[in-house]
Tab-separated table of C-alpha atoms in Angstrom:
chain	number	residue	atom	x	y	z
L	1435	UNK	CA	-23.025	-113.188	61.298
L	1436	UNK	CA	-25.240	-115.658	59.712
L	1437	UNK	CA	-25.418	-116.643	55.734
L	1438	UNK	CA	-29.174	-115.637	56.580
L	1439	UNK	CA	-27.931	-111.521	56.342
L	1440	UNK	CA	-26.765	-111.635	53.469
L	1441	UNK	CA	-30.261	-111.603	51.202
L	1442	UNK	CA	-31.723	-108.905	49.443
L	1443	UNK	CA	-31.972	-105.946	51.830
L	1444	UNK	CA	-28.184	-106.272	52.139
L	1445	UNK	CA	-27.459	-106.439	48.403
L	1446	UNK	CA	-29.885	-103.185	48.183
L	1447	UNK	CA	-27.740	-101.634	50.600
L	1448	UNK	CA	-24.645	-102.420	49.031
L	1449	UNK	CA	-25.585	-101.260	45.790
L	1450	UNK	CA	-27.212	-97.884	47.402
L	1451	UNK	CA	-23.371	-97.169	48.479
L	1452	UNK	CA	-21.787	-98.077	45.269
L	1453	UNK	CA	-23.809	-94.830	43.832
L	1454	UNK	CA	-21.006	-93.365	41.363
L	1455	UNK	CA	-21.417	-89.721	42.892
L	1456	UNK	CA	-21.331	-90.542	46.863
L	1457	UNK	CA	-17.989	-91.036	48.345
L	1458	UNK	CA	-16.953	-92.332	52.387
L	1459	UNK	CA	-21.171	-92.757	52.954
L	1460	UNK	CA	-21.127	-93.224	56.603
L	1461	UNK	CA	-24.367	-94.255	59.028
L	1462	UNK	CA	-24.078	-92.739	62.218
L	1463	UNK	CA	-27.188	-91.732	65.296
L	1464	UNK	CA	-28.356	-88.064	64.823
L	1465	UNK	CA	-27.266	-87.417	68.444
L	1466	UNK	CA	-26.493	-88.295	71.703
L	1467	UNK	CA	-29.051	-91.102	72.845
L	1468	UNK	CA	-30.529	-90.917	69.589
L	1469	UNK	CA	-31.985	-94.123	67.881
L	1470	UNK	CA	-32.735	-92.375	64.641
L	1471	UNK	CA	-30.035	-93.405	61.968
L	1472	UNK	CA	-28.621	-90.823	59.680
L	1473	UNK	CA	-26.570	-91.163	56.794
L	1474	UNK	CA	-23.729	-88.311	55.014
L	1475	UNK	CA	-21.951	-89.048	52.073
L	1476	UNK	CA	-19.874	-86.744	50.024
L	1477	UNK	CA	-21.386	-85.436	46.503
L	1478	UNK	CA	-18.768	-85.612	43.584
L	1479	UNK	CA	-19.763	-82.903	41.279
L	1480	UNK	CA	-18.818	-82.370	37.363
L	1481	UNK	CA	-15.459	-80.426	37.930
L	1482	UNK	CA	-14.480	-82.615	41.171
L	1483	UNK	CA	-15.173	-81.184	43.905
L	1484	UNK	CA	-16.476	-82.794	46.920
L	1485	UNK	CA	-19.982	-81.772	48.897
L	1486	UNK	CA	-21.296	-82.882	52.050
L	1487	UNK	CA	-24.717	-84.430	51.171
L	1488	UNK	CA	-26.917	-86.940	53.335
L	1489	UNK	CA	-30.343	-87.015	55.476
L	1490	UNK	CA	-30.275	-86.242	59.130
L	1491	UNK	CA	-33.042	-86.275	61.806
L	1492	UNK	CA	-32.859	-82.367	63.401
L	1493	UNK	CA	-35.126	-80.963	66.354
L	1494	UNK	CA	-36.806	-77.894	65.477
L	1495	UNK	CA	-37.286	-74.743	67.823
L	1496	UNK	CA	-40.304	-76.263	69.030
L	1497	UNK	CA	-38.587	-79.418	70.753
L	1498	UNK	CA	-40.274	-81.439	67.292
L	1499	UNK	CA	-37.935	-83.653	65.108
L	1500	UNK	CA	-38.021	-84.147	61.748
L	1501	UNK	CA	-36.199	-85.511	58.611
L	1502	UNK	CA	-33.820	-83.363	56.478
L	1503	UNK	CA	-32.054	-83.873	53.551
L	1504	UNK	CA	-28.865	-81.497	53.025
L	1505	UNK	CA	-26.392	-80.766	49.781
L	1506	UNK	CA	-23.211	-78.533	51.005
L	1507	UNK	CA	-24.814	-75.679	53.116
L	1508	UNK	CA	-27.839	-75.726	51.885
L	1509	UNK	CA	-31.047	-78.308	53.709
L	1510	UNK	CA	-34.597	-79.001	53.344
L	1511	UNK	CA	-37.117	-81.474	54.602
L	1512	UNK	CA	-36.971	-84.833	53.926
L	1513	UNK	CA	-39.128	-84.795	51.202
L	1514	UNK	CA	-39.245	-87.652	48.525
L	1515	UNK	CA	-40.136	-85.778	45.448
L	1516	UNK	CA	-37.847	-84.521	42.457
L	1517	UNK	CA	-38.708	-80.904	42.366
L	1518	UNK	CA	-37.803	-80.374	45.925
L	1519	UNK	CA	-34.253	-82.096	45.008
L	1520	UNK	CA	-34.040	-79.810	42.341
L	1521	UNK	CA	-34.678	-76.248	44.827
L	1522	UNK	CA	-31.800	-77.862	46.934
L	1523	UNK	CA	-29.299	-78.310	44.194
L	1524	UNK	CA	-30.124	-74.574	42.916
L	1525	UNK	CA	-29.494	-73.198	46.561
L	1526	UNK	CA	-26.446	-75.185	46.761
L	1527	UNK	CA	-24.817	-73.704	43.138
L	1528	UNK	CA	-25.170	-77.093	41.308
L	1529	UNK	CA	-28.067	-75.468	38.935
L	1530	UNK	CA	-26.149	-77.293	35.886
L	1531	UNK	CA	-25.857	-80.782	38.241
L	1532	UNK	CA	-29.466	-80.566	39.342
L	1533	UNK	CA	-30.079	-83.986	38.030
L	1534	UNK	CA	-27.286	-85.700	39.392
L	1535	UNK	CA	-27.937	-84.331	42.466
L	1536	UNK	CA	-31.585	-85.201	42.858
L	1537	UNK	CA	-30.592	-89.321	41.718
L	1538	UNK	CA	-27.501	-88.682	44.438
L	1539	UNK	CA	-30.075	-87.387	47.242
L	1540	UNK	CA	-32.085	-90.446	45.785
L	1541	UNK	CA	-29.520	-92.749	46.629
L	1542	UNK	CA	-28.282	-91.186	50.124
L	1543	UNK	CA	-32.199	-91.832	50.662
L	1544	UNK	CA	-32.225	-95.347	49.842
L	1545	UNK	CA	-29.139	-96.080	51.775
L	1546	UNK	CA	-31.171	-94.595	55.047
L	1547	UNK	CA	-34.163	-96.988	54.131
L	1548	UNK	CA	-32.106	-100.168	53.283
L	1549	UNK	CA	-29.657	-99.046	56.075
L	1550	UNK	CA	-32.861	-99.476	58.784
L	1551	UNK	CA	-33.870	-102.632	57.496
L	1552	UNK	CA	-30.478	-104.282	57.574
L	1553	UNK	CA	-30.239	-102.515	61.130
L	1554	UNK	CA	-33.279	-103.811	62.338
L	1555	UNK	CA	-32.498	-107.646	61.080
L	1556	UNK	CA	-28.524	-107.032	62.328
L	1557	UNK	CA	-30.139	-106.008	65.564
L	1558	UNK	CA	-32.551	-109.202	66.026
L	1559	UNK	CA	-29.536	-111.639	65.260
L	1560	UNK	CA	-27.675	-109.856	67.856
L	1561	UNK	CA	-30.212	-109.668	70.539
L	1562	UNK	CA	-31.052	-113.295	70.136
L	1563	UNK	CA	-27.217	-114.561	70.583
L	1564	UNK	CA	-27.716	-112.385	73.597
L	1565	UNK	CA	-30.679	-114.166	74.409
L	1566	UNK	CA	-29.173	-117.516	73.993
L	1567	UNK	CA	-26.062	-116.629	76.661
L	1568	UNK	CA	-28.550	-115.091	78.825
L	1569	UNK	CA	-31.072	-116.102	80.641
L	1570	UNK	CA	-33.775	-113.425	80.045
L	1571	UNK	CA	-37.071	-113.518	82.379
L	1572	UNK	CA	-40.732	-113.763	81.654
L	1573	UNK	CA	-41.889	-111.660	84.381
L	1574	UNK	CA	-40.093	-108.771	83.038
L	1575	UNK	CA	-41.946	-109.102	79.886
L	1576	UNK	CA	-44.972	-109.164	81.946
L	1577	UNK	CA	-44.056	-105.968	83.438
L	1578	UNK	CA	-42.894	-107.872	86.671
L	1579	UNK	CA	-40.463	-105.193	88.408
L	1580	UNK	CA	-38.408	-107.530	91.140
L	1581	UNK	CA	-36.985	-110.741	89.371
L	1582	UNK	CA	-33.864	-110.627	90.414
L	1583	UNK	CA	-32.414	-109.664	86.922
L	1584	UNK	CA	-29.608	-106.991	86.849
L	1585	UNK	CA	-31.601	-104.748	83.963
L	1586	UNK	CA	-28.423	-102.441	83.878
L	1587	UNK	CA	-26.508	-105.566	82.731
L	1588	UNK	CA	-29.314	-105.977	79.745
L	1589	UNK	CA	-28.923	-102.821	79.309
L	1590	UNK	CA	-25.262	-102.445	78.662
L	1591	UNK	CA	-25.833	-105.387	76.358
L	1592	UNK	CA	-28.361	-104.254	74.476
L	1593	UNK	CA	-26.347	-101.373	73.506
L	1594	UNK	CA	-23.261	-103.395	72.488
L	1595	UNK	CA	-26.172	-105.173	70.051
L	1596	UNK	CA	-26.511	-101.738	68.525
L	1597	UNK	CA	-22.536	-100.356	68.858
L	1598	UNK	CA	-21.899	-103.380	66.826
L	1599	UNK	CA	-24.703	-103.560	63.913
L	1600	UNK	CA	-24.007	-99.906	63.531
L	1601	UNK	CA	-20.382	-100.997	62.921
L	1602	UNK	CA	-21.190	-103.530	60.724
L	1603	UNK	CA	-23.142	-101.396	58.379
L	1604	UNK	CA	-20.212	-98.616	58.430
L	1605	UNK	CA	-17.651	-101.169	57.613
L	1606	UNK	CA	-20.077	-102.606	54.947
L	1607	UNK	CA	-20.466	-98.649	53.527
L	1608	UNK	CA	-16.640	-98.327	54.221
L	1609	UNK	CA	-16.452	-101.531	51.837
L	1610	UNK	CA	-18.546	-100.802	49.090
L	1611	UNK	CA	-18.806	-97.203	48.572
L	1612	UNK	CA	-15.860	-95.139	46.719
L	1613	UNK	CA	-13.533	-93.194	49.205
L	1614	UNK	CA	-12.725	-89.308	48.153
L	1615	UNK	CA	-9.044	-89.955	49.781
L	1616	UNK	CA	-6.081	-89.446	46.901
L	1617	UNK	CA	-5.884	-93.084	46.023
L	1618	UNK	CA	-9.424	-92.710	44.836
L	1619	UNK	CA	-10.434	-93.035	40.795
C-alpha cells in the first residue's frame, strides 16, 4: 500500500502483537458473512504451556450478539475492567498467572481495537483504487436503482477489498507476533 499506512495506528498494532505472552495472534470474521473482526492468540503461561485466549463476537440464545473475551475453556463478556480478567484467569486454573493474564487479555483487546482502525483505513485505500479503475455512479448513491451498473460486479469487489486488508493484517500479526511452533524462543 501507501507510505500513508504506515502511521501510528499501525505501529499500535504492531506492538499489540509483539505482547511477550501471545503467540500466532490471528484476526479472522466471527462467522460466515460476518463483518465483526475477532482476534485469538495463544496464552504462554509460567511453566509453558500454551492457551487459547482472544475476543470473539458470539450470538446468544436470543438471536443477540455480543462481545466475549475467552482464556482456554473458560469465557466471559467483553468487559474492559481488571477484576473481571481476574474471575476468568481463576476459572481457567491460572489463579497464580492472574496478572499476566489480565495485561495478556489487555493486549488481545488492544489488538481488536487497533486491528479495526487499521481495517477500516486498509479498507478505504482499497475501495478507492477500486474507485479509481471503476467507474462508480452517482445515481446509485442517490438510491437510483437502474443505472446500468452490474452491482454484483461491485460487489465481488468490494469483498476482495476486505479478503485482502484482512490478509494484510494477518500477515502483519504473522510478522510481528512470536509463533508457539518449535523454532520458537
Amino acid at each position: 500500500m501507501t507510505d500513508r499506512l504506515w502511521d501510528k495506528d499501525v505501529q499500535e498494532f504492531i506492538d499489540a502483537c509483539k505482547h511477550d505472552k501471545l503467540a500466532d495472534v490471528e484476526v479472522a470474521y466471527s462467522g460466515i458473512g460476518s463483518t465483526f473482526l475477532s482476534v485469538s492468540a495463544r496464552y504462554r503461561t509460567r511453566r509453558g504451556r500454551l492457551m487459547p485466549i482472544g475476543y470473539r463476537w458470539v450470538t446468544s440464545e436470543k438471536g443477540l450478539t455480543h462481545a466475549e473475551v475467552y482464556l482456554g475453556t473458560a469465557s466471559a463478556p467483553g468487559a474492559h475492567e481488571a477484576k473481571d480478567f481476574f474471575r476468568l484467569a481463576r476459572r481457567a486454573g491460572l489463579f497464580w498467572e492472574r496478572k499476566s493474564v489480565a495485561y495478556a487479555l489487555l493486549a488481545v483487546m488492544t489488538v481488536y481495537f487497533k486491528a479495526h482502525a487499521v481495517r477500516d483505513r486498509l479498507q478505504l485505500e482499497h475501495l478507492n483504487d477500486l474507485k479509481r479503475d471503476q467507474e462508480f455512479s452517482a445515481t446509485l448513491l442517490q438510491g437510483g436503482i437502474d443505472d446500468g451498473l452490474d452491482i454484483d460486479a461491485r460487489r465481488d469487489l468490494i469483498s476482495q477489498a476486505q479478503d485482502m486488508t484482512l490478509r494484510t493484517l494477518n500477515d502483519l500479526a504473522h510478522l510481528y507476533s512470536a509463533h508457539s511452533g518449535p523454532d520458537s524462543t
